[in-house]
mmCIF file of C-alpha atoms in Angstrom:
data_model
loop_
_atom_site.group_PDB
_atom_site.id
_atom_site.type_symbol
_atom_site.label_atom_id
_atom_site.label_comp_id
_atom_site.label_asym_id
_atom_site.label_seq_id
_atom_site.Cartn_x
_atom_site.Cartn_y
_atom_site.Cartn_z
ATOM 1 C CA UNK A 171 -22.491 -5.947 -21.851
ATOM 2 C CA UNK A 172 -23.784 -7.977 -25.067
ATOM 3 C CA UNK A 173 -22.772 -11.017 -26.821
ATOM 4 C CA UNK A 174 -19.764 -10.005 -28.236
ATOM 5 C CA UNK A 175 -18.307 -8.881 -24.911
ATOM 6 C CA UNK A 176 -18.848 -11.954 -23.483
ATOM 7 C CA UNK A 177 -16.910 -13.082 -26.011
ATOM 8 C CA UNK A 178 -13.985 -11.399 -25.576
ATOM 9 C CA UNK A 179 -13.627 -12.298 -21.820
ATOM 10 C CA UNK A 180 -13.858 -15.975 -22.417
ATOM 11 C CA UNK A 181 -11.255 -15.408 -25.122
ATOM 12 C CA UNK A 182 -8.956 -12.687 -22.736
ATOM 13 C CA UNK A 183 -9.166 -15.889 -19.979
ATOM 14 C CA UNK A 184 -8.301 -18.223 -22.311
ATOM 15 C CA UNK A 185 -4.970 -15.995 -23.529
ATOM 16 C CA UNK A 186 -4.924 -12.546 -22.593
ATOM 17 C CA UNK A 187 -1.828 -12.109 -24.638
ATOM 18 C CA UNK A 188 -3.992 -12.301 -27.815
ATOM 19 C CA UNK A 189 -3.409 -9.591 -30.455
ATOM 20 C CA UNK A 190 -6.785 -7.431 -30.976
ATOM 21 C CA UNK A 191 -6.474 -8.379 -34.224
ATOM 22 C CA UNK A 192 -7.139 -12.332 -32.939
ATOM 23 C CA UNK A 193 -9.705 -11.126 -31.188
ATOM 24 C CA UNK A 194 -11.075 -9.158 -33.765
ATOM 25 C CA UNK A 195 -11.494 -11.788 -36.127
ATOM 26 C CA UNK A 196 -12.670 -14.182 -33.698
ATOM 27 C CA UNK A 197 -15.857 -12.528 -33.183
ATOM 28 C CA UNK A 198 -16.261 -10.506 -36.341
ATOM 29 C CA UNK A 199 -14.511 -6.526 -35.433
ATOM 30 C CA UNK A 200 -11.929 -5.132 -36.381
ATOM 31 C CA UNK A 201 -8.428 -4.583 -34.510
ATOM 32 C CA UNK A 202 -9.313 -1.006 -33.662
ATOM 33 C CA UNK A 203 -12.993 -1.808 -32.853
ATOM 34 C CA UNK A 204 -12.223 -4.944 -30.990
ATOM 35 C CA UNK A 205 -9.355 -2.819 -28.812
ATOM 36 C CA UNK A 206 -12.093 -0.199 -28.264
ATOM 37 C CA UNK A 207 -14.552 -2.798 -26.591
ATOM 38 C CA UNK A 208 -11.861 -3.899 -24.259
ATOM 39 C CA UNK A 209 -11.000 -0.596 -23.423
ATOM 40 C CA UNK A 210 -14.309 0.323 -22.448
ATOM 41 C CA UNK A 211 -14.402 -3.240 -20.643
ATOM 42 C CA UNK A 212 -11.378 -2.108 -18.383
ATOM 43 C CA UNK A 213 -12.518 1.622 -17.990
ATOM 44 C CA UNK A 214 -15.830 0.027 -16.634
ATOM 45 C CA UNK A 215 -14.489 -2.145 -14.519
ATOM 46 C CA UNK A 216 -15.502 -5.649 -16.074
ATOM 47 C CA UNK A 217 -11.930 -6.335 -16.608
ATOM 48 C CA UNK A 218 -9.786 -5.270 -13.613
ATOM 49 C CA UNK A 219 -6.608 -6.831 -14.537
ATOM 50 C CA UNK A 220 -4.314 -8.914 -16.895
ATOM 51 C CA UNK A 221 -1.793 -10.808 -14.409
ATOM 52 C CA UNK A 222 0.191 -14.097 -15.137
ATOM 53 C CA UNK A 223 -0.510 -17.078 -13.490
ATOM 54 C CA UNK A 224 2.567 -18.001 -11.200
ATOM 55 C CA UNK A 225 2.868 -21.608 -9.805
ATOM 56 C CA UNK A 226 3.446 -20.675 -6.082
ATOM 57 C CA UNK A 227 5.733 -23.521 -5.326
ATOM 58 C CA UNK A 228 8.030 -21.821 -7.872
ATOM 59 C CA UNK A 229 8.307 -19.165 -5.605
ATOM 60 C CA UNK A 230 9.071 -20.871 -2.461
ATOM 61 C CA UNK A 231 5.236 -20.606 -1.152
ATOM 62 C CA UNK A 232 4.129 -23.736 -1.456
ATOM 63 C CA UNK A 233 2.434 -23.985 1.937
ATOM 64 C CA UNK A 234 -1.409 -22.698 1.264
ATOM 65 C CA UNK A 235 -3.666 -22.256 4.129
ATOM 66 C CA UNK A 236 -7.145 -20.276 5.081
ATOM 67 C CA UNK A 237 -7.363 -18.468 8.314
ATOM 68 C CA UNK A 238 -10.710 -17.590 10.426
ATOM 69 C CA UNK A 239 -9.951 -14.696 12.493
ATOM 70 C CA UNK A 240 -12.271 -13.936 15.242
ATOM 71 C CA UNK A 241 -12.085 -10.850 16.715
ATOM 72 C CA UNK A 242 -13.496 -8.035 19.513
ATOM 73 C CA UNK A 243 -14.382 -5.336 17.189
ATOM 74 C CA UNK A 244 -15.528 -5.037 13.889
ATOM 75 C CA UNK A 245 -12.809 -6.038 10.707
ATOM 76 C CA UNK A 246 -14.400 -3.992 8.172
ATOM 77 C CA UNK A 247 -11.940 -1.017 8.417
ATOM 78 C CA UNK A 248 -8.977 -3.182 8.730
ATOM 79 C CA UNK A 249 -8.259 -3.679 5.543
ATOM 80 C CA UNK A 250 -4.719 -2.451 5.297
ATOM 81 C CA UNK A 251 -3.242 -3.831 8.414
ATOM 82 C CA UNK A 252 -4.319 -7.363 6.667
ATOM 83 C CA UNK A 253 -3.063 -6.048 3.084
ATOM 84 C CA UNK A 254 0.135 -4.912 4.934
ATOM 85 C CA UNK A 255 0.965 -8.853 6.006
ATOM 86 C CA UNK A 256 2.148 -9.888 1.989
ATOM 87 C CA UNK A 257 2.247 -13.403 2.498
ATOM 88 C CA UNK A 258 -1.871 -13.094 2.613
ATOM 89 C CA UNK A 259 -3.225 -12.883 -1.308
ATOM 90 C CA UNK A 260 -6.661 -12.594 -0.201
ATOM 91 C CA UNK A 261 -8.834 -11.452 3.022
ATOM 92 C CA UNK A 262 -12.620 -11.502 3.630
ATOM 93 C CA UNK A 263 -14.723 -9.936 5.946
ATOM 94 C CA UNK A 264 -17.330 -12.485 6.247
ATOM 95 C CA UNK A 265 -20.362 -13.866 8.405
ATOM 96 C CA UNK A 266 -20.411 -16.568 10.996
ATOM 97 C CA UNK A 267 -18.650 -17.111 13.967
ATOM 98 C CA UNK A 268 -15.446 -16.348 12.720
ATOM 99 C CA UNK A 269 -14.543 -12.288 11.255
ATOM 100 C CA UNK A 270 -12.636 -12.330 8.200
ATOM 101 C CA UNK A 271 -11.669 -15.105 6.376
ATOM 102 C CA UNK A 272 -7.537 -14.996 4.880
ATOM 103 C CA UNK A 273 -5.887 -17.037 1.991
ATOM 104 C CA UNK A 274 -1.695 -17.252 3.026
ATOM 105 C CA UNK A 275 0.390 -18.445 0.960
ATOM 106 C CA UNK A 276 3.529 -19.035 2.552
ATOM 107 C CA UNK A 277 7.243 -21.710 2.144
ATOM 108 C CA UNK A 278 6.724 -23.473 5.015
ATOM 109 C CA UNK A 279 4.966 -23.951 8.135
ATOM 110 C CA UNK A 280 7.164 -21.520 10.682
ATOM 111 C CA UNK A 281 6.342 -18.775 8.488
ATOM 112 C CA UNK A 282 2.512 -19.912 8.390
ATOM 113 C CA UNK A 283 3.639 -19.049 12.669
ATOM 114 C CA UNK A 284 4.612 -15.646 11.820
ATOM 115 C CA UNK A 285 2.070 -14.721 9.620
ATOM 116 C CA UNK A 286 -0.311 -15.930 12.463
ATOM 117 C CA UNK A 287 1.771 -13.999 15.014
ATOM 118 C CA UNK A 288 1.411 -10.503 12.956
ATOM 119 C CA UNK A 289 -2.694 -11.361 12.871
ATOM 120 C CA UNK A 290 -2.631 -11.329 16.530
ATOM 121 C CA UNK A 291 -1.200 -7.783 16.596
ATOM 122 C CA UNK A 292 -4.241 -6.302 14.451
ATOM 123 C CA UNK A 293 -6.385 -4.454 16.528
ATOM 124 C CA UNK A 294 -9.422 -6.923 17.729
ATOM 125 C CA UNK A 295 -8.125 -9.733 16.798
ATOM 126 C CA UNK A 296 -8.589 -12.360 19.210
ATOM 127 C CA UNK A 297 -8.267 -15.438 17.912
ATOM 128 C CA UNK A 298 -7.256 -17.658 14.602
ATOM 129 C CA UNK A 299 -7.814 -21.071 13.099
ATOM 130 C CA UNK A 300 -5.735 -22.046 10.406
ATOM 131 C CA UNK A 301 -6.736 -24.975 8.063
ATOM 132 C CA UNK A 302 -3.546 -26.282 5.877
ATOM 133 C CA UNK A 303 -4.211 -27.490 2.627
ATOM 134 C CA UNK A 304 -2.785 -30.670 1.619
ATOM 135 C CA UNK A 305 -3.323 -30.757 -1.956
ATOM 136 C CA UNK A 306 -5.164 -28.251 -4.506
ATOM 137 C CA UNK A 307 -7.515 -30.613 -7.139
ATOM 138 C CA UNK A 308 -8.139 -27.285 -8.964
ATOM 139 C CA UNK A 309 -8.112 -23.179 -9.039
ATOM 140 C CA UNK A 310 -10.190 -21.909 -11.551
ATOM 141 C CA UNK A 311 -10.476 -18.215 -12.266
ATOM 142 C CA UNK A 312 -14.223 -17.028 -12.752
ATOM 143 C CA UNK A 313 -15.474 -17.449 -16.185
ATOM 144 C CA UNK A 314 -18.147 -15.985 -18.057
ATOM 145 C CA UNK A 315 -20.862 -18.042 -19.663
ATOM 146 C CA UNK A 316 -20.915 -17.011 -23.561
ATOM 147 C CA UNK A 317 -24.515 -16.970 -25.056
ATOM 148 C CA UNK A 318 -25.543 -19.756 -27.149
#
């Protein structure tokens, strides 16, 4: 990845609706030769997806919380029983005292219950802490630094 790919992320975060034309003449391609480094960006894996950023509360989940799961027996092949609970947008097997580490986004605080409830029937899971967050200063997605 060189300079100019760098280049075109930071742009693609800013606006990923930008025409490859934009892009093009924002760091000196063409159309065709600036859509041809993105491809190759995707097809590699740098970029693994263009999604919209939805405002949560808009759709009635308002409610965020993270949940430590502790558990019997090892997480790390549980992924889809946690993937199969939808209200969760993000689990992680991680170290510590806890097993996997979950981001729920949910409308209100009885479903937060349920979601918890549906954890407890994964297989080795024996326990949950759930922190509810009160306000969000900031969510920021992970940007590249562009060469100076």
């Amino acid at each position: 990845m060189d300079d100019i790919d760098r280049q075109l992320i930071a742009l693609l975060q800013q606006d990923a609706t930008r025409s490859y034309a934009t892009l093009g003449r924002a760091v000196g391609l063409s159309p065709g030769a600036a859509h041809e480094r993105v491809r190759k960006l995707r097809e590699q894996g740098v970029i693994r997806a263009t999604v919209v950023d939805v405002d949560p509360a808009a759709l009635d989940r308002g409610v965020l919380s993270f949940v430590l799961v502790d558990a019997t027996a090892w997480m790390g092949d549980r992924a889809e029983s946690f993937a199969a609970i939808p209200e969760i947008q993000e689990a992680h097997v991680i170290a510590g005292s806890s097993a996997v580490l979950v981001k729920v986004r949910t409308a209100t605080a009885e479903q937060l219950q349920d979601v918890l409830r549906r954890l407890y029937a994964i297989d080795g899971v024996s326990g949950t802490q759930a922190t509810v967050v009160l306000e969000t200063f900031f969510e920021r997605a992970l940007h590249i630094e562009q060469a100076e």
